[in-house]
Amino acid sequence: MAANYWESSQFQRFLLTRFELAEIEKMHMTQLTANELAYLKIYFTNLIALVGKRLHVRQEIIATATVYFKRFYINNTFYDIDPYLMTTTCMYLACKVEECPHNIKQVWNESKIVFSGKFIKFGFVDVSSEIRFPYDVPDVAECESYLLEEMKFYLVVYHPYQVLIDIHEQANMPKASLQAAWSIINDSFKTDMVFVYPPHVIAIAALFLSRVVDQGNQSDVEAQQWYADLNVDVTDVLQVVNELLAVYEVWTGYVDEKMPDMVSRYIADIAASC
């Protein structure tokens, strides 16, 4: 296991330039608008979170599952592997990797409950349309092998959460700022910024945005000095902030009930173009 992020496979193999990421998105935008692509990212991030909450796992495990999902679809489409099956598989694998293993049948069963619409309300998401999920436990096990092969068995993921906690403790920031920044980091997984920016940049951007939500106890002068002492590229931080604000703007047009039909249509369009 890599000792730190800079020695990890996440940095060496999965970090992309903005141009590379744009080229990947072009592949998906032959059948989708930019907003529809953003809606799909929000939708499946929410679904993974719902399955994770059903399993009572830590937020870091949900984040790892989300990153696995994104990594798989860098080079694949929803037509290659059903995204609902991949959602279940990513959660199952993330639980094992993060040393919180759950029985494969339990993960499969909780996923079915979420996809069936029987588990409707959880905070920000409302899954009210039944999703076709004709898979059994052996299908999840088989899908796991495809996922592992696609990621070349590089499974360690570094997240902004620990960086956020470290910065919060060093700067003695109020708890409200920590909570707001934590929620913003959760929202960052609804974008693909994990492929472009290191975890510490995302964490700092989340803290920056959290000051808009809660000014905390620091004066503006103290805050400016604290950000200066971090020795981080402010341009990258502001770029992350802008991307987060952009996804919040797109989110206003997101309607969860429409997503299962959008996914089905998207897969059908890919199949027709093959």
Tab-separated table of N, CA and C in Angstrom, residues 70-218:
chain	number	residue	atom	x	y	z
A	70	LYS	N	-16.901	5.383	-10.958
A	70	LYS	CA	-16.409	6.355	-11.936
A	70	LYS	C	-15.228	5.789	-12.723
A	71	ARG	N	-14.335	5.092	-12.036
A	71	ARG	CA	-13.173	4.524	-12.718
A	71	ARG	C	-13.585	3.517	-13.783
A	72	PHE	N	-14.572	2.708	-13.472
A	72	PHE	CA	-14.995	1.695	-14.440
A	72	PHE	C	-15.532	2.343	-15.709
A	73	TYR	N	-16.313	3.391	-15.558
A	73	TYR	CA	-16.966	3.988	-16.722
A	73	TYR	C	-16.107	5.041	-17.422
A	74	ILE	N	-14.850	5.142	-17.040
A	74	ILE	CA	-13.927	5.959	-17.832
A	74	ILE	C	-13.789	5.349	-19.221
A	75	ASN	N	-13.637	4.027	-19.267
A	75	ASN	CA	-13.380	3.336	-20.535
A	75	ASN	C	-14.542	2.453	-20.977
A	76	ASN	N	-15.658	2.504	-20.256
A	76	ASN	CA	-16.806	1.654	-20.582
A	76	ASN	C	-18.081	2.486	-20.590
A	77	THR	N	-19.125	1.921	-21.173
A	77	THR	CA	-20.418	2.591	-21.216
A	77	THR	C	-21.430	1.808	-20.380
A	78	PHE	N	-22.581	2.413	-20.167
A	78	PHE	CA	-23.651	1.735	-19.439
A	78	PHE	C	-24.169	0.523	-20.210
A	79	TYR	N	-23.904	0.490	-21.510
A	79	TYR	CA	-24.315	-0.658	-22.315
A	79	TYR	C	-23.415	-1.862	-22.050
A	80	ASP	N	-22.153	-1.613	-21.724
A	80	ASP	CA	-21.202	-2.702	-21.473
A	80	ASP	C	-21.555	-3.461	-20.200
A	81	ILE	N	-21.817	-2.735	-19.126
A	81	ILE	CA	-22.236	-3.324	-17.849
A	81	ILE	C	-23.370	-2.463	-17.290
A	82	ASP	N	-24.454	-3.091	-16.914
A	82	ASP	CA	-25.596	-2.377	-16.340
A	82	ASP	C	-25.122	-1.551	-15.138
A	83	PRO	N	-25.373	-0.236	-15.129
A	83	PRO	CA	-24.878	0.610	-14.035
A	83	PRO	C	-25.481	0.268	-12.670
A	84	TYR	N	-26.681	-0.322	-12.663
A	84	TYR	CA	-27.273	-0.720	-11.379
A	84	TYR	C	-26.532	-1.929	-10.797
A	85	LEU	N	-26.165	-2.850	-11.655
A	85	LEU	CA	-25.335	-3.979	-11.212
A	85	LEU	C	-23.978	-3.485	-10.750
A	86	MET	N	-23.409	-2.518	-11.456
A	86	MET	CA	-22.104	-1.975	-11.078
A	86	MET	C	-22.195	-1.198	-9.760
A	87	THR	N	-23.304	-0.525	-9.528
A	87	THR	CA	-23.513	0.172	-8.248
A	87	THR	C	-23.396	-0.811	-7.086
A	88	THR	N	-24.091	-1.926	-7.189
A	88	THR	CA	-24.057	-2.964	-6.153
A	88	THR	C	-22.652	-3.526	-5.987
A	89	THR	N	-22.005	-3.803	-7.103
A	89	THR	CA	-20.676	-4.406	-7.076
A	89	THR	C	-19.647	-3.470	-6.456
A	90	CYS	N	-19.710	-2.210	-6.804
A	90	CYS	CA	-18.755	-1.243	-6.260
A	90	CYS	C	-18.898	-1.121	-4.744
A	91	MET	N	-20.128	-1.137	-4.252
A	91	MET	CA	-20.324	-1.071	-2.806
A	91	MET	C	-19.789	-2.321	-2.131
A	92	TYR	N	-20.031	-3.474	-2.714
A	92	TYR	CA	-19.541	-4.739	-2.150
A	92	TYR	C	-18.019	-4.736	-2.078
A	93	LEU	N	-17.356	-4.339	-3.153
A	93	LEU	CA	-15.895	-4.323	-3.181
A	93	LEU	C	-15.337	-3.271	-2.234
A	94	ALA	N	-15.943	-2.085	-2.208
A	94	ALA	CA	-15.457	-1.011	-1.327
A	94	ALA	C	-15.507	-1.431	0.135
A	95	CYS	N	-16.551	-2.134	0.518
A	95	CYS	CA	-16.656	-2.610	1.907
A	95	CYS	C	-15.499	-3.541	2.249
A	96	LYS	N	-15.134	-4.400	1.326
A	96	LYS	CA	-14.016	-5.321	1.576
A	96	LYS	C	-12.693	-4.572	1.657
A	97	VAL	N	-12.461	-3.678	0.720
A	97	VAL	CA	-11.197	-2.951	0.666
A	97	VAL	C	-11.020	-2.058	1.889
A	98	GLU	N	-12.098	-1.448	2.338
A	98	GLU	CA	-12.041	-0.536	3.485
A	98	GLU	C	-12.189	-1.275	4.822
A	99	GLU	N	-12.008	-2.601	4.768
A	99	GLU	CA	-11.991	-3.442	5.973
A	99	GLU	C	-13.288	-3.341	6.774
A	100	CYS	N	-14.388	-3.313	6.039
A	100	CYS	CA	-15.721	-3.345	6.658
A	100	CYS	C	-16.579	-4.299	5.828
A	101	PRO	N	-16.143	-5.563	5.706
A	101	PRO	CA	-16.788	-6.488	4.767
A	101	PRO	C	-18.230	-6.797	5.131
A	102	HIS	N	-19.063	-6.877	4.095
A	102	HIS	CA	-20.452	-7.296	4.237
A	102	HIS	C	-20.673	-8.495	3.328
A	103	ASN	N	-21.505	-9.397	3.775
A	103	ASN	CA	-21.838	-10.559	2.965
A	103	ASN	C	-22.409	-10.116	1.627
A	104	ILE	N	-21.980	-10.763	0.563
A	104	ILE	CA	-22.402	-10.359	-0.777
A	104	ILE	C	-23.924	-10.413	-0.933
A	105	LYS	N	-24.550	-11.376	-0.274
A	105	LYS	CA	-26.012	-11.480	-0.366
A	105	LYS	C	-26.676	-10.302	0.319
A	106	GLN	N	-26.095	-9.822	1.412
A	106	GLN	CA	-26.663	-8.667	2.107
A	106	GLN	C	-26.579	-7.418	1.241
A	107	VAL	N	-25.426	-7.205	0.592
A	107	VAL	CA	-25.268	-6.042	-0.278
A	107	VAL	C	-26.245	-6.127	-1.448
A	108	TRP	N	-26.359	-7.302	-2.021
A	108	TRP	CA	-27.304	-7.517	-3.126
A	108	TRP	C	-28.737	-7.234	-2.684
A	109	ASN	N	-29.107	-7.739	-1.507
A	109	ASN	CA	-30.474	-7.569	-1.014
A	109	ASN	C	-30.793	-6.107	-0.715
A	110	GLU	N	-29.860	-5.401	-0.075
A	110	GLU	CA	-30.095	-3.982	0.236
A	110	GLU	C	-30.178	-3.158	-1.043
A	111	SER	N	-29.390	-3.525	-2.028
A	111	SER	CA	-29.458	-2.834	-3.324
A	111	SER	C	-30.822	-3.029	-3.962
A	112	LYS	N	-31.329	-4.253	-3.903
A	112	LYS	CA	-32.648	-4.530	-4.477
A	112	LYS	C	-33.731	-3.696	-3.795
A	113	ILE	N	-33.621	-3.540	-2.482
A	113	ILE	CA	-34.601	-2.735	-1.747
A	113	ILE	C	-34.556	-1.283	-2.222
A	114	VAL	N	-33.337	-0.746	-2.371
A	114	VAL	CA	-33.196	0.632	-2.852
A	114	VAL	C	-33.749	0.770	-4.262
A	115	PHE	N	-33.398	-0.159	-5.147
A	115	PHE	CA	-33.818	-0.050	-6.543
A	115	PHE	C	-35.317	-0.281	-6.721
A	116	SER	N	-35.937	-1.020	-5.795
A	116	SER	CA	-37.361	-1.316	-5.915
A	116	SER	C	-38.236	-0.120	-5.550
A	117	GLY	N	-37.635	0.879	-4.893
A	117	GLY	CA	-38.411	2.034	-4.469
A	117	GLY	C	-39.048	1.856	-3.112
A	118	LYS	N	-38.776	0.700	-2.440
A	118	LYS	CA	-39.355	0.464	-1.112
A	118	LYS	C	-38.671	1.307	-0.047
A	119	PHE	N	-37.423	1.702	-0.354
A	119	PHE	CA	-36.698	2.588	0.562
A	119	PHE	C	-36.685	3.940	-0.107
A	120	ILE	N	-37.728	4.740	0.129
A	120	ILE	CA	-37.952	5.914	-0.711
A	120	ILE	C	-37.213	7.147	-0.230
A	121	LYS	N	-37.311	7.468	1.031
A	121	LYS	CA	-36.807	8.758	1.482
A	121	LYS	C	-35.494	8.634	2.234
A	122	PHE	N	-34.521	9.426	1.821
A	122	PHE	CA	-33.310	9.588	2.625
A	122	PHE	C	-32.708	10.939	2.295
A	123	GLY	N	-33.038	11.924	3.103
A	123	GLY	CA	-32.424	13.241	2.950
A	123	GLY	C	-32.652	13.847	1.593
A	124	PHE	N	-31.581	13.917	0.801
A	124	PHE	CA	-31.597	14.672	-0.435
A	124	PHE	C	-32.156	13.907	-1.614
A	125	VAL	N	-32.485	12.647	-1.455
A	125	VAL	CA	-32.853	11.856	-2.624
A	125	VAL	C	-34.206	11.177	-2.408
A	126	ASP	N	-34.938	11.016	-3.485
A	126	ASP	CA	-36.221	10.328	-3.446
A	126	ASP	C	-36.231	9.322	-4.588
A	127	VAL	N	-36.041	8.060	-4.269
A	127	VAL	CA	-36.072	7.013	-5.286
A	127	VAL	C	-37.479	6.437	-5.298
A	128	SER	N	-38.312	6.915	-6.189
A	128	SER	CA	-39.724	6.537	-6.163
A	128	SER	C	-40.134	5.694	-7.363
A	129	SER	N	-39.239	5.458	-8.297
A	129	SER	CA	-39.552	4.652	-9.463
A	129	SER	C	-38.821	3.316	-9.360
A	130	GLU	N	-39.543	2.250	-9.612
A	130	GLU	CA	-38.911	0.932	-9.540
A	130	GLU	C	-37.924	0.759	-10.685
A	131	ILE	N	-36.770	0.225	-10.367
A	131	ILE	CA	-35.692	0.034	-11.333
A	131	ILE	C	-35.574	-1.449	-11.645
A	132	ARG	N	-35.450	-1.778	-12.898
A	132	ARG	CA	-35.296	-3.181	-13.299
A	132	ARG	C	-33.929	-3.691	-12.845
A	133	PHE	N	-33.925	-4.731	-12.031
A	133	PHE	CA	-32.681	-5.290	-11.497
A	133	PHE	C	-32.779	-6.823	-11.507
A	134	PRO	N	-32.597	-7.427	-12.687
A	134	PRO	CA	-32.813	-8.876	-12.832
A	134	PRO	C	-31.578	-9.708	-12.492
A	135	TYR	N	-30.854	-9.309	-11.478
A	135	TYR	CA	-29.579	-9.955	-11.177
A	135	TYR	C	-29.631	-10.683	-9.847
A	136	ASP	N	-28.773	-11.701	-9.740
A	136	ASP	CA	-28.676	-12.466	-8.506
A	136	ASP	C	-27.254	-12.350	-7.973
A	137	VAL	N	-26.999	-12.979	-6.841
A	137	VAL	CA	-25.702	-12.890	-6.184
A	137	VAL	C	-24.542	-13.301	-7.112
A	138	PRO	N	-24.656	-14.402	-7.880
A	138	PRO	CA	-23.540	-14.775	-8.777
A	138	PRO	C	-23.204	-13.694	-9.802
A	139	ASP	N	-24.205	-12.909	-10.210
A	139	ASP	CA	-23.945	-11.828	-11.164
A	139	ASP	C	-23.071	-10.738	-10.535
A	140	VAL	N	-23.301	-10.448	-9.255
A	140	VAL	CA	-22.472	-9.469	-8.552
A	140	VAL	C	-21.033	-9.979	-8.447
A	141	ALA	N	-20.874	-11.266	-8.134
A	141	ALA	CA	-19.533	-11.853	-8.028
A	141	ALA	C	-18.805	-11.803	-9.366
A	142	GLU	N	-19.519	-12.083	-10.448
A	142	GLU	CA	-18.905	-12.031	-11.777
A	142	GLU	C	-18.551	-10.593	-12.152
A	143	CYS	N	-19.430	-9.678	-11.837
A	143	CYS	CA	-19.182	-8.264	-12.141
A	143	CYS	C	-17.964	-7.754	-11.374
A	144	GLU	N	-17.762	-8.250	-10.171
A	144	GLU	CA	-16.606	-7.841	-9.385
A	144	GLU	C	-15.304	-8.157	-10.118
A	145	SER	N	-15.243	-9.291	-10.796
A	145	SER	CA	-14.026	-9.652	-11.532
A	145	SER	C	-13.770	-8.679	-12.674
A	146	TYR	N	-14.843	-8.225	-13.345
A	146	TYR	CA	-14.690	-7.241	-14.415
A	146	TYR	C	-14.199	-5.898	-13.851
A	147	LEU	N	-14.758	-5.521	-12.715
A	147	LEU	CA	-14.369	-4.266	-12.077
A	147	LEU	C	-12.895	-4.299	-11.658
A	148	LEU	N	-12.481	-5.390	-11.033
A	148	LEU	CA	-11.081	-5.528	-10.601
A	148	LEU	C	-10.137	-5.480	-11.797
A	149	GLU	N	-10.507	-6.160	-12.858
A	149	GLU	CA	-9.669	-6.179	-14.059
A	149	GLU	C	-9.562	-4.789	-14.676
A	150	GLU	N	-10.673	-4.071	-14.721
A	150	GLU	CA	-10.672	-2.727	-15.299
A	150	GLU	C	-9.760	-1.783	-14.512
A	151	MET	N	-9.749	-1.934	-13.188
A	151	MET	CA	-8.929	-1.072	-12.338
A	151	MET	C	-7.526	-1.628	-12.128
A	152	LYS	N	-7.219	-2.752	-12.811
A	152	LYS	CA	-5.892	-3.377	-12.700
A	152	LYS	C	-5.528	-3.683	-11.244
A	153	PHE	N	-6.547	-3.922	-10.433
A	153	PHE	CA	-6.386	-4.282	-9.022
A	153	PHE	C	-5.757	-3.160	-8.189
A	154	TYR	N	-5.799	-1.931	-8.690
A	154	TYR	CA	-5.353	-0.772	-7.899
A	154	TYR	C	-6.580	-0.245	-7.150
A	155	LEU	N	-6.646	-0.536	-5.856
A	155	LEU	CA	-7.884	-0.347	-5.113
A	155	LEU	C	-7.825	0.726	-4.033
A	156	VAL	N	-6.626	1.209	-3.697
A	156	VAL	CA	-6.505	2.198	-2.627
A	156	VAL	C	-6.979	3.559	-3.133
A	157	VAL	N	-7.838	4.190	-2.356
A	157	VAL	CA	-8.370	5.508	-2.724
A	157	VAL	C	-8.142	6.474	-1.562
A	158	TYR	N	-7.568	7.620	-1.860
A	158	TYR	CA	-7.388	8.685	-0.871
A	158	TYR	C	-8.514	9.702	-1.037
A	159	HIS	N	-9.122	10.071	0.089
A	159	HIS	CA	-10.251	10.983	0.064
A	159	HIS	C	-9.914	12.296	0.772
A	160	PRO	N	-10.681	13.347	0.508
A	160	PRO	CA	-10.443	14.645	1.176
A	160	PRO	C	-10.831	14.664	2.653
A	161	TYR	N	-11.566	13.672	3.119
A	161	TYR	CA	-12.112	13.733	4.480
A	161	TYR	C	-11.026	13.829	5.554
A	162	GLN	N	-10.002	12.970	5.459
A	162	GLN	CA	-8.958	12.995	6.481
A	162	GLN	C	-8.166	14.296	6.427
A	163	VAL	N	-7.935	14.796	5.222
A	163	VAL	CA	-7.267	16.087	5.074
A	163	VAL	C	-8.093	17.174	5.758
A	164	LEU	N	-9.395	17.126	5.550
A	164	LEU	CA	-10.292	18.104	6.171
A	164	LEU	C	-10.189	18.045	7.692
A	165	ILE	N	-10.204	16.855	8.242
A	165	ILE	CA	-10.110	16.695	9.700
A	165	ILE	C	-8.789	17.240	10.220
A	166	ASP	N	-7.694	16.924	9.521
A	166	ASP	CA	-6.365	17.401	9.944
A	166	ASP	C	-6.299	18.925	9.935
A	167	ILE	N	-6.800	19.529	8.856
A	167	ILE	CA	-6.773	20.989	8.752
A	167	ILE	C	-7.661	21.616	9.823
A	168	HIS	N	-8.805	21.014	10.035
A	168	HIS	CA	-9.740	21.526	11.034
A	168	HIS	C	-9.107	21.546	12.426
A	169	GLU	N	-8.387	20.468	12.768
A	169	GLU	CA	-7.752	20.387	14.087
A	169	GLU	C	-6.599	21.379	14.214
A	170	GLN	N	-5.803	21.516	13.146
A	170	GLN	CA	-4.656	22.421	13.196
A	170	GLN	C	-5.097	23.881	13.269
A	171	ALA	N	-6.175	24.206	12.585
A	171	ALA	CA	-6.621	25.601	12.518
A	171	ALA	C	-7.625	25.942	13.609
A	172	ASN	N	-8.040	24.922	14.369
A	172	ASN	CA	-8.998	25.133	15.458
A	172	ASN	C	-10.267	25.823	14.951
A	173	MET	N	-10.784	25.321	13.849
A	173	MET	CA	-11.992	25.903	13.266
A	173	MET	C	-13.230	25.404	13.996
A	174	PRO	N	-14.319	26.155	13.958
A	174	PRO	CA	-15.552	25.736	14.627
A	174	PRO	C	-16.145	24.484	13.989
A	175	LYS	N	-16.876	23.719	14.790
A	175	LYS	CA	-17.453	22.462	14.329
A	175	LYS	C	-18.415	22.680	13.165
A	176	ALA	N	-19.118	23.801	13.182
A	176	ALA	CA	-20.068	24.081	12.103
A	176	ALA	C	-19.373	24.157	10.748
A	177	SER	N	-18.161	24.729	10.730
A	177	SER	CA	-17.400	24.813	9.485
A	177	SER	C	-16.997	23.435	9.003
A	178	LEU	N	-16.611	22.565	9.945
A	178	LEU	CA	-16.244	21.196	9.599
A	178	LEU	C	-17.435	20.463	8.989
A	179	GLN	N	-18.587	20.591	9.604
A	179	GLN	CA	-19.777	19.891	9.111
A	179	GLN	C	-20.187	20.381	7.729
A	180	ALA	N	-20.116	21.695	7.533
A	180	ALA	CA	-20.479	22.251	6.230
A	180	ALA	C	-19.501	21.792	5.153
A	181	ALA	N	-18.205	21.815	5.476
A	181	ALA	CA	-17.183	21.389	4.516
A	181	ALA	C	-17.322	19.904	4.207
A	182	TRP	N	-17.647	19.099	5.210
A	182	TRP	CA	-17.837	17.656	5.016
A	182	TRP	C	-18.967	17.399	4.013
A	183	SER	N	-20.067	18.130	4.160
A	183	SER	CA	-21.187	17.986	3.232
A	183	SER	C	-20.804	18.408	1.821
A	184	ILE	N	-19.997	19.430	1.726
A	184	ILE	CA	-19.545	19.900	0.407
A	184	ILE	C	-18.653	18.850	-0.256
A	185	ILE	N	-17.795	18.204	0.536
A	185	ILE	CA	-16.970	17.124	-0.015
A	185	ILE	C	-17.858	15.991	-0.526
A	186	ASN	N	-18.909	15.655	0.233
A	186	ASN	CA	-19.853	14.644	-0.257
A	186	ASN	C	-20.378	15.033	-1.639
A	187	ASP	N	-20.721	16.302	-1.803
A	187	ASP	CA	-21.254	16.780	-3.083
A	187	ASP	C	-20.207	16.744	-4.188
A	188	SER	N	-18.931	16.838	-3.823
A	188	SER	CA	-17.872	16.852	-4.841
A	188	SER	C	-17.841	15.550	-5.633
A	189	PHE	N	-18.331	14.455	-5.029
A	189	PHE	CA	-18.338	13.168	-5.732
A	189	PHE	C	-19.427	13.096	-6.794
A	190	LYS	N	-20.271	14.100	-6.855
A	190	LYS	CA	-21.264	14.183	-7.922
A	190	LYS	C	-20.646	14.781	-9.184
A	191	THR	N	-19.388	15.147	-9.105
A	191	THR	CA	-18.610	15.600	-10.253
A	191	THR	C	-17.472	14.604	-10.486
A	192	ASP	N	-16.637	14.876	-11.480
A	192	ASP	CA	-15.469	14.031	-11.751
A	192	ASP	C	-14.171	14.683	-11.287
A	193	MET	N	-14.260	15.640	-10.350
A	193	MET	CA	-13.042	16.341	-9.933
A	193	MET	C	-12.042	15.436	-9.231
A	194	VAL	N	-12.500	14.267	-8.751
A	194	VAL	CA	-11.576	13.323	-8.128
A	194	VAL	C	-10.511	12.857	-9.114
A	195	PHE	N	-10.801	12.964	-10.429
A	195	PHE	CA	-9.838	12.566	-11.450
A	195	PHE	C	-8.842	13.674	-11.792
A	196	VAL	N	-9.107	14.877	-11.320
A	196	VAL	CA	-8.301	16.029	-11.752
A	196	VAL	C	-7.505	16.655	-10.611
A	197	TYR	N	-8.059	16.658	-9.414
A	197	TYR	CA	-7.442	17.387	-8.302
A	197	TYR	C	-7.074	16.445	-7.158
A	198	PRO	N	-5.959	16.702	-6.484
A	198	PRO	CA	-5.585	15.925	-5.301
A	198	PRO	C	-6.588	16.153	-4.169
A	199	PRO	N	-6.684	15.213	-3.239
A	199	PRO	CA	-7.663	15.335	-2.145
A	199	PRO	C	-7.521	16.610	-1.323
A	200	HIS	N	-6.272	17.063	-1.099
A	200	HIS	CA	-6.097	18.237	-0.238
A	200	HIS	C	-6.658	19.501	-0.893
A	201	VAL	N	-6.619	19.569	-2.223
A	201	VAL	CA	-7.172	20.736	-2.923
A	201	VAL	C	-8.693	20.765	-2.779
A	202	ILE	N	-9.321	19.600	-2.912
A	202	ILE	CA	-10.776	19.518	-2.762
A	202	ILE	C	-11.183	19.859	-1.331
A	203	ALA	N	-10.409	19.371	-0.361
A	203	ALA	CA	-10.712	19.653	1.049
A	203	ALA	C	-10.626	21.149	1.336
A	204	ILE	N	-9.594	21.799	0.833
A	204	ILE	CA	-9.420	23.240	1.068
A	204	ILE	C	-10.515	24.035	0.378
A	205	ALA	N	-10.893	23.603	-0.835
A	205	ALA	CA	-11.984	24.281	-1.538
A	205	ALA	C	-13.294	24.137	-0.763
A	206	ALA	N	-13.508	22.966	-0.173
A	206	ALA	CA	-14.716	22.751	0.627
A	206	ALA	C	-14.723	23.659	1.850
A	207	LEU	N	-13.574	23.808	2.486
A	207	LEU	CA	-13.474	24.721	3.628
A	207	LEU	C	-13.731	26.160	3.203
A	208	PHE	N	-13.187	26.512	2.046
A	208	PHE	CA	-13.389	27.855	1.513
A	208	PHE	C	-14.881	28.129	1.324
A	209	LEU	N	-15.588	27.168	0.710
A	209	LEU	CA	-17.023	27.332	0.494
A	209	LEU	C	-17.803	27.313	1.805
A	210	SER	N	-17.317	26.544	2.765
A	210	SER	CA	-18.029	26.449	4.039
A	210	SER	C	-18.071	27.778	4.766
A	211	ARG	N	-17.100	28.647	4.493
A	211	ARG	CA	-17.093	29.971	5.124
A	211	ARG	C	-18.231	30.841	4.592
A	212	VAL	N	-18.705	30.501	3.401
A	212	VAL	CA	-19.870	31.200	2.867
A	212	VAL	C	-21.123	30.763	3.631
A	213	VAL	N	-21.140	29.451	3.978
A	213	VAL	CA	-22.280	28.905	4.717
A	213	VAL	C	-22.241	29.339	6.175
A	214	ASP	N	-21.031	29.295	6.762
A	214	ASP	CA	-20.883	29.647	8.176
A	214	ASP	C	-19.555	30.367	8.348
A	215	GLN	N	-19.605	31.620	8.728
A	215	GLN	CA	-18.391	32.421	8.806
A	215	GLN	C	-17.459	31.986	9.937
A	216	GLY	N	-17.958	31.198	10.899
A	216	GLY	CA	-17.089	30.723	11.964
A	216	GLY	C	-16.621	31.842	12.879
A	217	ASN	N	-15.536	31.579	13.580
A	217	ASN	CA	-15.036	32.518	14.588
A	217	ASN	C	-13.793	33.279	14.129
A	218	GLN	N	-13.280	32.946	12.936
A	218	GLN	CA	-12.085	33.618	12.467
A	218	GLN	C	-12.427	34.954	11.809
